[in-house]
Structures are given as structure tokens and as C-alpha cells.
Amino acid sequence: KNQVEQSPQSLIILEGKNCTLQCNYTVSPFSNLRWYKQDTGRGPVSLTIMTFSENTKSNGRYTATLDADTKQSSLHITASQLSDSASYICVVSPYQTGANNLFFGTGTRLTVIP
Amino acid sequence: ETGVTQTPRHLVMGMTNKKSLKCEQHLGHNAMYWYKQSAKKPLELMFVYNFKEQTENNSVPSRFSPECPNSSHLFLHLHTLQPEDSALYLCASGPGLAGEPYNEQFFGPGTRLTVL
């Protein structure tokens, strides 16, 4: 069964600290993995997209890693800011011609406090 | 966020009401999507339109009826909903096939629906 699991469910950190969010998936065959940031009351916004051949990708203070062998990804946030408070959603696409389906994790709710 | 807009942003309706959600994309994309987001559950894909043709209907109850008059507009018509249909309804657009590398989906801000 194709699944995407994220941990932790929620996380509270102090402003300025780093944190790492985890994503494990069983989707196969695999095409790409995306991390989205969703602010409260807004739609998800893409942070990174990685294919199976990419191990790491950065977007400012956000760095995503991917291990396609173990089917794990992480999102590392450096020097957190209050504006990083949001839900972070891991999304996996299967490698399937004509596919429109994406597999979504339930997200990690990050709260950055001053 | 101006790429994909949704109206209304908030909607409260009774179980006997009929209402419609509207989505518009200004990105020149060929595919549009409706998703349901409930608390503590993954996003659920409801409907997909490619070039105005419905290509996917993920076993959605008939009380939800989509309409795509052109590649820029997408509607979700609602009637005789149930309280468990209360959720955030997200519209997205994209260049097409989700399985293709780097094919992005751009989301609107969503409509927060409450069914009383």
C-alpha cells in the first residue's frame, strides 16, 4: 500500500534553533518527492522537489535530503524564524505514466516561539 | 498566491443548502484539481481535470459536483452536504501529469467550509 508517514506530528522550537522533520514513504515506483509549507488558513506552497537521483536540495534556510534506497527524506530548517511556524507536508509522486495522483503525508506542525 | 484564487474563503451552510466554490488560475496551466483537507488527515484528491476533461473522480459522493467550463476556471457545486463534509477545500493547478519530475501543483488559499 502506498503511504507517506511524517514525524513528529508537531514540534515546538525556540527562534534561532535548527530542526529536522522526517518523511518515510512506501510509494513505489517512485518519481519525485516534494516538501510543501502550509501556513494557517493558506494553501500549501512548494519548498523543494527532488527526483530519485537527487540527494539534497536547498531553498534558502530549508534543506531537503532524500535517500531513495531507504525511502526516507528529511527537511532541515536552519536558524528558525517565527515565520517558519506552519505545517510542513511531504508529498510523493509515483512513477506512472498519466498519473495525476500524489500521496500526501499528514504533515508536521511546527511552532517557533520567541 | 495570486496565481490560483478561490472564493469564497469561508462558507457556512446548512445541510439542505446549495452552494458553489469557485477557483480560477492565472498560470496558463492545463490541469486543475480539487482536494479536501480534514484535520489530521492527508489531503484527499477529489477531482482532476486535464484540458477541461475530467480524468479522475476518486469515489467522491454525488453531493459534490465539479464543473470545468474552461482551463482557467473550476467550480465545485455542493448540495445536501453532511456535517462530516466540513473541511478546507483546496483547488490546485499544474502543467499536467503529477508523476512527471518537476511538475508542480500550485494551490489556492482554500475555502473553509462548515456544514451545520
PDB file of C-alpha atoms in Angstrom:
ATOM      1  CA  LYS A   1       0.000   0.000   0.000  1.00  0.00           C
ATOM      2  CA  ASN A   2       1.385   3.399  -0.981  1.00  0.00           C
ATOM      3  CA  GLN A   3       1.831   5.520   2.114  1.00  0.00           C
ATOM      4  CA  VAL A   4       3.651   8.587   3.348  1.00  0.00           C
ATOM      5  CA  GLU A   5       4.357   8.956   7.065  1.00  0.00           C
ATOM      6  CA  GLN A   6       5.748  12.043   8.737  1.00  0.00           C
ATOM      7  CA  SER A   7       7.253  12.625  12.139  1.00  0.00           C
ATOM      8  CA  PRO A   8       6.963  14.241  14.518  1.00  0.00           C
ATOM      9  CA  GLN A   9       3.291  15.203  14.320  1.00  0.00           C
ATOM     10  CA  SER A  10       4.088  18.510  15.997  1.00  0.00           C
ATOM     11  CA  LEU A  11       7.184  20.333  17.144  1.00  0.00           C
ATOM     12  CA  ILE A  12       7.877  23.463  19.182  1.00  0.00           C
ATOM     13  CA  ILE A  13      11.288  25.122  18.961  1.00  0.00           C
ATOM     14  CA  LEU A  14      12.889  28.381  20.039  1.00  0.00           C
ATOM     15  CA  GLU A  15      13.552  31.046  17.468  1.00  0.00           C
ATOM     16  CA  GLY A  16      17.038  30.721  16.045  1.00  0.00           C
ATOM     17  CA  LYS A  17      17.288  26.973  16.621  1.00  0.00           C
ATOM     18  CA  ASN A  18      17.552  24.329  13.918  1.00  0.00           C
ATOM     19  CA  CYS A  19      15.161  21.439  13.427  1.00  0.00           C
ATOM     20  CA  THR A  20      14.700  18.396  11.224  1.00  0.00           C
ATOM     21  CA  LEU A  21      11.440  16.913  10.023  1.00  0.00           C
ATOM     22  CA  GLN A  22      11.189  13.333   8.789  1.00  0.00           C
ATOM     23  CA  CYS A  23       9.269  11.645   5.995  1.00  0.00           C
ATOM     24  CA  ASN A  24       9.150   7.911   5.268  1.00  0.00           C
ATOM     25  CA  TYR A  25       7.318   6.557   2.259  1.00  0.00           C
ATOM     26  CA  THR A  26       6.416   3.258   0.686  1.00  0.00           C
ATOM     27  CA  VAL A  27       5.306   4.662  -2.683  1.00  0.00           C
ATOM     28  CA  SER A  28       6.727   2.571  -5.495  1.00  0.00           C
ATOM     29  CA  PRO A  29       7.838   3.006  -8.169  1.00  0.00           C
ATOM     30  CA  PHE A  30       8.999   6.430  -7.161  1.00  0.00           C
ATOM     31  CA  SER A  31       9.153   9.553  -9.314  1.00  0.00           C
ATOM     32  CA  ASN A  32       9.704  12.532  -7.083  1.00  0.00           C
ATOM     33  CA  LEU A  33       9.261  13.862  -3.561  1.00  0.00           C
ATOM     34  CA  ARG A  34       8.155  17.351  -2.633  1.00  0.00           C
ATOM     35  CA  TRP A  35       8.051  19.315   0.584  1.00  0.00           C
ATOM     36  CA  TYR A  36       5.321  21.897   0.953  1.00  0.00           C
ATOM     37  CA  LYS A  37       4.851  24.603   3.584  1.00  0.00           C
ATOM     38  CA  GLN A  38       1.301  25.419   4.583  1.00  0.00           C
ATOM     39  CA  ASP A  39       0.608  28.489   6.686  1.00  0.00           C
ATOM     40  CA  THR A  40      -2.578  28.511   8.729  1.00  0.00           C
ATOM     41  CA  GLY A  41      -5.536  29.358   6.544  1.00  0.00           C
ATOM     42  CA  ARG A  42      -3.490  29.222   3.334  1.00  0.00           C
ATOM     43  CA  GLY A  43      -2.797  26.684   0.618  1.00  0.00           C
ATOM     44  CA  PRO A  44       0.426  24.650   0.527  1.00  0.00           C
ATOM     45  CA  VAL A  45       3.434  26.275  -1.139  1.00  0.00           C
ATOM     46  CA  SER A  46       6.239  24.201  -2.626  1.00  0.00           C
ATOM     47  CA  LEU A  47       9.650  24.373  -0.964  1.00  0.00           C
ATOM     48  CA  THR A  48      11.614  21.674  -2.816  1.00  0.00           C
ATOM     49  CA  ILE A  49      11.164  18.920  -5.376  1.00  0.00           C
ATOM     50  CA  MET A  50      13.627  16.024  -5.703  1.00  0.00           C
ATOM     51  CA  THR A  51      13.805  13.100  -8.102  1.00  0.00           C
ATOM     52  CA  PHE A  52      15.291   9.728  -7.172  1.00  0.00           C
ATOM     53  CA  SER A  53      18.722  10.797  -8.451  1.00  0.00           C
ATOM     54  CA  GLU A  54      18.948  13.836  -6.170  1.00  0.00           C
ATOM     55  CA  ASN A  55      20.230  13.510  -2.596  1.00  0.00           C
ATOM     56  CA  THR A  56      19.832  17.048  -1.400  1.00  0.00           C
ATOM     57  CA  LYS A  57      18.239  20.311  -2.421  1.00  0.00           C
ATOM     58  CA  SER A  58      18.247  23.663  -0.690  1.00  0.00           C
ATOM     59  CA  ASN A  59      15.890  26.612  -0.731  1.00  0.00           C
ATOM     60  CA  GLY A  60      17.283  29.326   1.489  1.00  0.00           C
ATOM     61  CA  ARG A  61      17.259  28.091   5.085  1.00  0.00           C
ATOM     62  CA  TYR A  62      15.416  24.917   4.028  1.00  0.00           C
ATOM     63  CA  THR A  63      17.441  21.866   3.013  1.00  0.00           C
ATOM     64  CA  ALA A  64      15.783  18.641   1.954  1.00  0.00           C
ATOM     65  CA  THR A  65      17.554  15.302   1.720  1.00  0.00           C
ATOM     66  CA  LEU A  66      16.443  12.114   0.038  1.00  0.00           C
ATOM     67  CA  ASP A  67      17.578   8.511   0.401  1.00  0.00           C
ATOM     68  CA  ALA A  68      15.706   6.609  -2.295  1.00  0.00           C
ATOM     69  CA  ASP A  69      17.157   3.296  -1.088  1.00  0.00           C
ATOM     70  CA  THR A  70      15.687   3.561   2.385  1.00  0.00           C
ATOM     71  CA  LYS A  71      12.729   5.615   1.164  1.00  0.00           C
ATOM     72  CA  GLN A  72      13.379   8.407   3.619  1.00  0.00           C
ATOM     73  CA  SER A  73      13.501  12.156   3.322  1.00  0.00           C
ATOM     74  CA  SER A  74      14.168  14.935   5.771  1.00  0.00           C
ATOM     75  CA  LEU A  75      13.636  18.660   5.801  1.00  0.00           C
ATOM     76  CA  HIS A  76      16.169  20.645   7.804  1.00  0.00           C
ATOM     77  CA  ILE A  77      15.377  24.205   8.827  1.00  0.00           C
ATOM     78  CA  THR A  78      18.313  26.343   9.857  1.00  0.00           C
ATOM     79  CA  ALA A  79      18.159  29.341  12.194  1.00  0.00           C
ATOM     80  CA  SER A  80      14.399  29.169  12.532  1.00  0.00           C
ATOM     81  CA  GLN A  81      12.264  32.285  12.381  1.00  0.00           C
ATOM     82  CA  LEU A  82       8.797  32.991  13.722  1.00  0.00           C
ATOM     83  CA  SER A  83       7.528  32.947  10.144  1.00  0.00           C
ATOM     84  CA  ASP A  84       8.571  29.300   9.846  1.00  0.00           C
ATOM     85  CA  SER A  85       5.583  28.386  12.046  1.00  0.00           C
ATOM     86  CA  ALA A  86       3.449  26.314   9.700  1.00  0.00           C
ATOM     87  CA  SER A  87       2.609  22.767   8.680  1.00  0.00           C
ATOM     88  CA  TYR A  88       5.180  21.005   6.514  1.00  0.00           C
ATOM     89  CA  ILE A  89       3.803  18.380   4.194  1.00  0.00           C
ATOM     90  CA  CYS A  90       5.753  15.644   2.424  1.00  0.00           C
ATOM     91  CA  VAL A  91       4.277  14.611  -0.935  1.00  0.00           C
ATOM     92  CA  VAL A  92       5.385  11.671  -3.078  1.00  0.00           C
ATOM     93  CA  SER A  93       4.605  11.052  -6.740  1.00  0.00           C
ATOM     94  CA  PRO A  94       4.592   7.533  -8.154  1.00  0.00           C
ATOM     95  CA  TYR A  95       6.311   6.861 -11.458  1.00  0.00           C
ATOM     96  CA  GLN A  96       3.269   6.146 -13.536  1.00  0.00           C
ATOM     97  CA  THR A  97       2.536   7.483 -16.985  1.00  0.00           C
ATOM     98  CA  GLY A  98      -0.586   9.575 -16.978  1.00  0.00           C
ATOM     99  CA  ALA A  99      -0.742   9.673 -13.213  1.00  0.00           C
ATOM    100  CA  ASN A 100      -2.362  12.584 -11.512  1.00  0.00           C
ATOM    101  CA  ASN A 101      -2.256  11.092  -8.053  1.00  0.00           C
ATOM    102  CA  LEU A 102       0.045  12.316  -5.349  1.00  0.00           C
ATOM    103  CA  PHE A 103       0.496  10.723  -1.944  1.00  0.00           C
ATOM    104  CA  PHE A 104       0.392  13.181   0.927  1.00  0.00           C
ATOM    105  CA  GLY A 105       1.674  12.874   4.462  1.00  0.00           C
ATOM    106  CA  THR A 106      -0.404  14.269   7.318  1.00  0.00           C
ATOM    107  CA  GLY A 107       2.207  16.955   7.928  1.00  0.00           C
ATOM    108  CA  THR A 108       4.321  18.176  10.826  1.00  0.00           C
ATOM    109  CA  ARG A 109       3.001  21.208  12.655  1.00  0.00           C
ATOM    110  CA  LEU A 110       5.977  23.423  13.553  1.00  0.00           C
ATOM    111  CA  THR A 111       5.671  26.244  16.062  1.00  0.00           C
ATOM    112  CA  VAL A 112       8.578  28.634  16.508  1.00  0.00           C
ATOM    113  CA  ILE A 113       8.435  30.638  19.726  1.00  0.00           C
ATOM    114  CA  PRO A 114      10.429  33.752  20.650  1.00  0.00           C
TER     115      PRO A 114
ATOM    116  CA  GLU B   1      -0.962  33.285  -4.114  1.00  0.00           C
ATOM    117  CA  THR B   2      -2.447  35.432  -6.834  1.00  0.00           C
ATOM    118  CA  GLY B   3      -1.702  32.576  -9.259  1.00  0.00           C
ATOM    119  CA  VAL B   4      -4.649  30.500  -8.001  1.00  0.00           C
ATOM    120  CA  THR B   5      -7.588  32.230  -6.370  1.00  0.00           C
ATOM    121  CA  GLN B   6     -10.555  30.717  -4.574  1.00  0.00           C
ATOM    122  CA  THR B   7     -13.853  32.182  -3.479  1.00  0.00           C
ATOM    123  CA  PRO B   8     -15.371  32.312  -1.023  1.00  0.00           C
ATOM    124  CA  ARG B   9     -12.656  31.928   1.593  1.00  0.00           C
ATOM    125  CA  HIS B  10     -15.177  30.897   4.234  1.00  0.00           C
ATOM    126  CA  LEU B  11     -18.600  29.297   3.837  1.00  0.00           C
ATOM    127  CA  VAL B  12     -21.164  28.154   6.363  1.00  0.00           C
ATOM    128  CA  MET B  13     -24.109  26.231   5.023  1.00  0.00           C
ATOM    129  CA  GLY B  14     -26.970  24.081   6.195  1.00  0.00           C
ATOM    130  CA  MET B  15     -27.438  20.528   5.041  1.00  0.00           C
ATOM    131  CA  THR B  16     -30.258  21.496   2.690  1.00  0.00           C
ATOM    132  CA  ASN B  17     -28.451  24.410   1.038  1.00  0.00           C
ATOM    133  CA  LYS B  18     -26.901  24.517  -2.415  1.00  0.00           C
ATOM    134  CA  LYS B  19     -23.690  26.463  -2.838  1.00  0.00           C
ATOM    135  CA  SER B  20     -20.728  26.591  -5.198  1.00  0.00           C
ATOM    136  CA  LEU B  21     -16.999  27.036  -4.704  1.00  0.00           C
ATOM    137  CA  LYS B  22     -15.031  28.823  -7.392  1.00  0.00           C
ATOM    138  CA  CYS B  23     -11.413  28.502  -8.410  1.00  0.00           C
ATOM    139  CA  GLU B  24      -9.511  30.500 -11.013  1.00  0.00           C
ATOM    140  CA  GLN B  25      -5.926  30.076 -12.152  1.00  0.00           C
ATOM    141  CA  HIS B  26      -3.853  32.694 -13.953  1.00  0.00           C
ATOM    142  CA  LEU B  27      -0.847  30.470 -14.657  1.00  0.00           C
ATOM    143  CA  GLY B  28      -1.737  29.067 -18.056  1.00  0.00           C
ATOM    144  CA  HIS B  29      -1.897  25.506 -16.723  1.00  0.00           C
ATOM    145  CA  ASN B  30      -3.719  22.625 -18.347  1.00  0.00           C
ATOM    146  CA  ALA B  31      -4.738  20.681 -15.246  1.00  0.00           C
ATOM    147  CA  MET B  32      -6.875  21.682 -12.281  1.00  0.00           C
ATOM    148  CA  TYR B  33      -7.612  19.756  -9.106  1.00  0.00           C
ATOM    149  CA  TRP B  34      -9.973  19.742  -6.146  1.00  0.00           C
ATOM    150  CA  TYR B  35      -8.662  18.474  -2.809  1.00  0.00           C
ATOM    151  CA  LYS B  36     -10.299  18.030   0.585  1.00  0.00           C
ATOM    152  CA  GLN B  37      -8.187  18.689   3.679  1.00  0.00           C
ATOM    153  CA  SER B  38      -9.598  17.488   7.000  1.00  0.00           C
ATOM    154  CA  ALA B  39      -7.924  17.897  10.360  1.00  0.00           C
ATOM    155  CA  LYS B  40      -5.123  15.390  10.988  1.00  0.00           C
ATOM    156  CA  LYS B  41      -5.694  13.627   7.666  1.00  0.00           C
ATOM    157  CA  PRO B  42      -3.681  13.793   4.440  1.00  0.00           C
ATOM    158  CA  LEU B  43      -5.000  15.831   1.559  1.00  0.00           C
ATOM    159  CA  GLU B  44      -7.545  13.807  -0.380  1.00  0.00           C
ATOM    160  CA  LEU B  45      -7.704  14.221  -4.139  1.00  0.00           C
ATOM    161  CA  MET B  46     -11.331  14.600  -5.228  1.00  0.00           C
ATOM    162  CA  PHE B  47     -11.370  15.520  -8.911  1.00  0.00           C
ATOM    163  CA  VAL B  48      -8.897  16.156 -11.713  1.00  0.00           C
ATOM    164  CA  TYR B  49      -9.456  17.977 -14.968  1.00  0.00           C
ATOM    165  CA  ASN B  50      -6.976  17.925 -17.845  1.00  0.00           C
ATOM    166  CA  PHE B  51      -7.745  20.262 -20.736  1.00  0.00           C
ATOM    167  CA  LYS B  52     -11.268  20.744 -19.329  1.00  0.00           C
ATOM    168  CA  GLU B  53     -11.940  16.984 -19.342  1.00  0.00           C
ATOM    169  CA  GLN B  54     -12.495  15.171 -16.074  1.00  0.00           C
ATOM    170  CA  THR B  55      -9.855  12.490 -15.847  1.00  0.00           C
ATOM    171  CA  GLU B  56     -10.269  11.400 -12.257  1.00  0.00           C
ATOM    172  CA  ASN B  57     -13.047  11.075  -9.725  1.00  0.00           C
ATOM    173  CA  ASN B  58     -11.840   9.471  -6.548  1.00  0.00           C
ATOM    174  CA  SER B  59     -15.099   7.893  -5.400  1.00  0.00           C
ATOM    175  CA  VAL B  60     -16.467  11.239  -4.326  1.00  0.00           C
ATOM    176  CA  PRO B  61     -20.146  11.285  -3.234  1.00  0.00           C
ATOM    177  CA  SER B  62     -22.534  12.731  -5.777  1.00  0.00           C
ATOM    178  CA  ARG B  63     -23.403  15.594  -3.442  1.00  0.00           C
ATOM    179  CA  PHE B  64     -20.140  17.102  -4.761  1.00  0.00           C
ATOM    180  CA  SER B  65     -20.380  18.030  -8.431  1.00  0.00           C
ATOM    181  CA  PRO B  66     -17.424  19.590 -10.276  1.00  0.00           C
ATOM    182  CA  GLU B  67     -17.589  21.779 -13.345  1.00  0.00           C
ATOM    183  CA  CYS B  68     -14.744  22.999 -15.538  1.00  0.00           C
ATOM    184  CA  PRO B  69     -16.026  25.387 -18.227  1.00  0.00           C
ATOM    185  CA  ASN B  70     -12.501  26.239 -19.427  1.00  0.00           C
ATOM    186  CA  SER B  71      -8.913  25.558 -18.445  1.00  0.00           C
ATOM    187  CA  SER B  72      -8.800  28.608 -16.155  1.00  0.00           C
ATOM    188  CA  HIS B  73     -11.931  28.043 -14.096  1.00  0.00           C
ATOM    189  CA  LEU B  74     -13.090  25.241 -11.855  1.00  0.00           C
ATOM    190  CA  PHE B  75     -16.222  25.003  -9.748  1.00  0.00           C
ATOM    191  CA  LEU B  76     -17.366  22.637  -7.039  1.00  0.00           C
ATOM    192  CA  HIS B  77     -21.129  22.560  -6.641  1.00  0.00           C
ATOM    193  CA  LEU B  78     -22.374  21.461  -3.251  1.00  0.00           C
ATOM    194  CA  HIS B  79     -25.818  20.183  -2.270  1.00  0.00           C
ATOM    195  CA  THR B  80     -27.297  18.292   0.667  1.00  0.00           C
ATOM    196  CA  LEU B  81     -23.934  18.086   2.408  1.00  0.00           C
ATOM    197  CA  GLN B  82     -23.303  16.345   5.704  1.00  0.00           C
ATOM    198  CA  PRO B  83     -21.525  17.777   8.780  1.00  0.00           C
ATOM    199  CA  GLU B  84     -18.579  15.430   8.108  1.00  0.00           C
ATOM    200  CA  ASP B  85     -18.024  17.304   4.842  1.00  0.00           C
ATOM    201  CA  SER B  86     -16.779  20.271   6.855  1.00  0.00           C
ATOM    202  CA  ALA B  87     -13.165  20.787   5.804  1.00  0.00           C
ATOM    203  CA  LEU B  88     -10.774  23.011   3.888  1.00  0.00           C
ATOM    204  CA  TYR B  89     -11.321  22.601   0.154  1.00  0.00           C
ATOM    205  CA  LEU B  90      -8.240  23.359  -1.872  1.00  0.00           C
ATOM    206  CA  CYS B  91      -8.000  23.987  -5.554  1.00  0.00           C
ATOM    207  CA  ALA B  92      -4.719  23.471  -7.402  1.00  0.00           C
ATOM    208  CA  SER B  93      -3.456  23.842 -10.941  1.00  0.00           C
ATOM    209  CA  GLY B  94      -0.466  22.403 -12.715  1.00  0.00           C
ATOM    210  CA  PRO B  95       1.086  21.765 -16.116  1.00  0.00           C
ATOM    211  CA  GLY B  96      -0.323  18.244 -16.237  1.00  0.00           C
ATOM    212  CA  LEU B  97       0.912  14.897 -15.126  1.00  0.00           C
ATOM    213  CA  ALA B  98       1.732  14.707 -11.431  1.00  0.00           C
ATOM    214  CA  GLY B  99       4.101  11.810 -11.972  1.00  0.00           C
ATOM    215  CA  GLU B 100       6.426  13.750 -14.209  1.00  0.00           C
ATOM    216  CA  PRO B 101       9.504  15.142 -12.456  1.00  0.00           C
ATOM    217  CA  TYR B 102       9.243  18.783 -11.507  1.00  0.00           C
ATOM    218  CA  ASN B 103       5.596  19.000 -12.489  1.00  0.00           C
ATOM    219  CA  GLU B 104       4.423  21.401  -9.859  1.00  0.00           C
ATOM    220  CA  GLN B 105       0.986  21.833  -8.423  1.00  0.00           C
ATOM    221  CA  PHE B 106       0.144  25.337  -7.276  1.00  0.00           C
ATOM    222  CA  PHE B 107      -2.502  25.606  -4.595  1.00  0.00           C
ATOM    223  CA  GLY B 108      -5.072  28.251  -3.913  1.00  0.00           C
ATOM    224  CA  PRO B 109      -5.748  29.526  -0.380  1.00  0.00           C
ATOM    225  CA  GLY B 110      -8.708  27.223   0.091  1.00  0.00           C
ATOM    226  CA  THR B 111     -12.314  27.586   1.162  1.00  0.00           C
ATOM    227  CA  ARG B 112     -13.048  26.759   4.797  1.00  0.00           C
ATOM    228  CA  LEU B 113     -16.436  25.010   4.658  1.00  0.00           C
ATOM    229  CA  THR B 114     -18.605  24.409   7.692  1.00  0.00           C
ATOM    230  CA  VAL B 115     -21.768  22.338   7.330  1.00  0.00           C
ATOM    231  CA  LEU B 116     -24.277  22.762  10.137  1.00  0.00           C
TER     232      LEU B 116
END
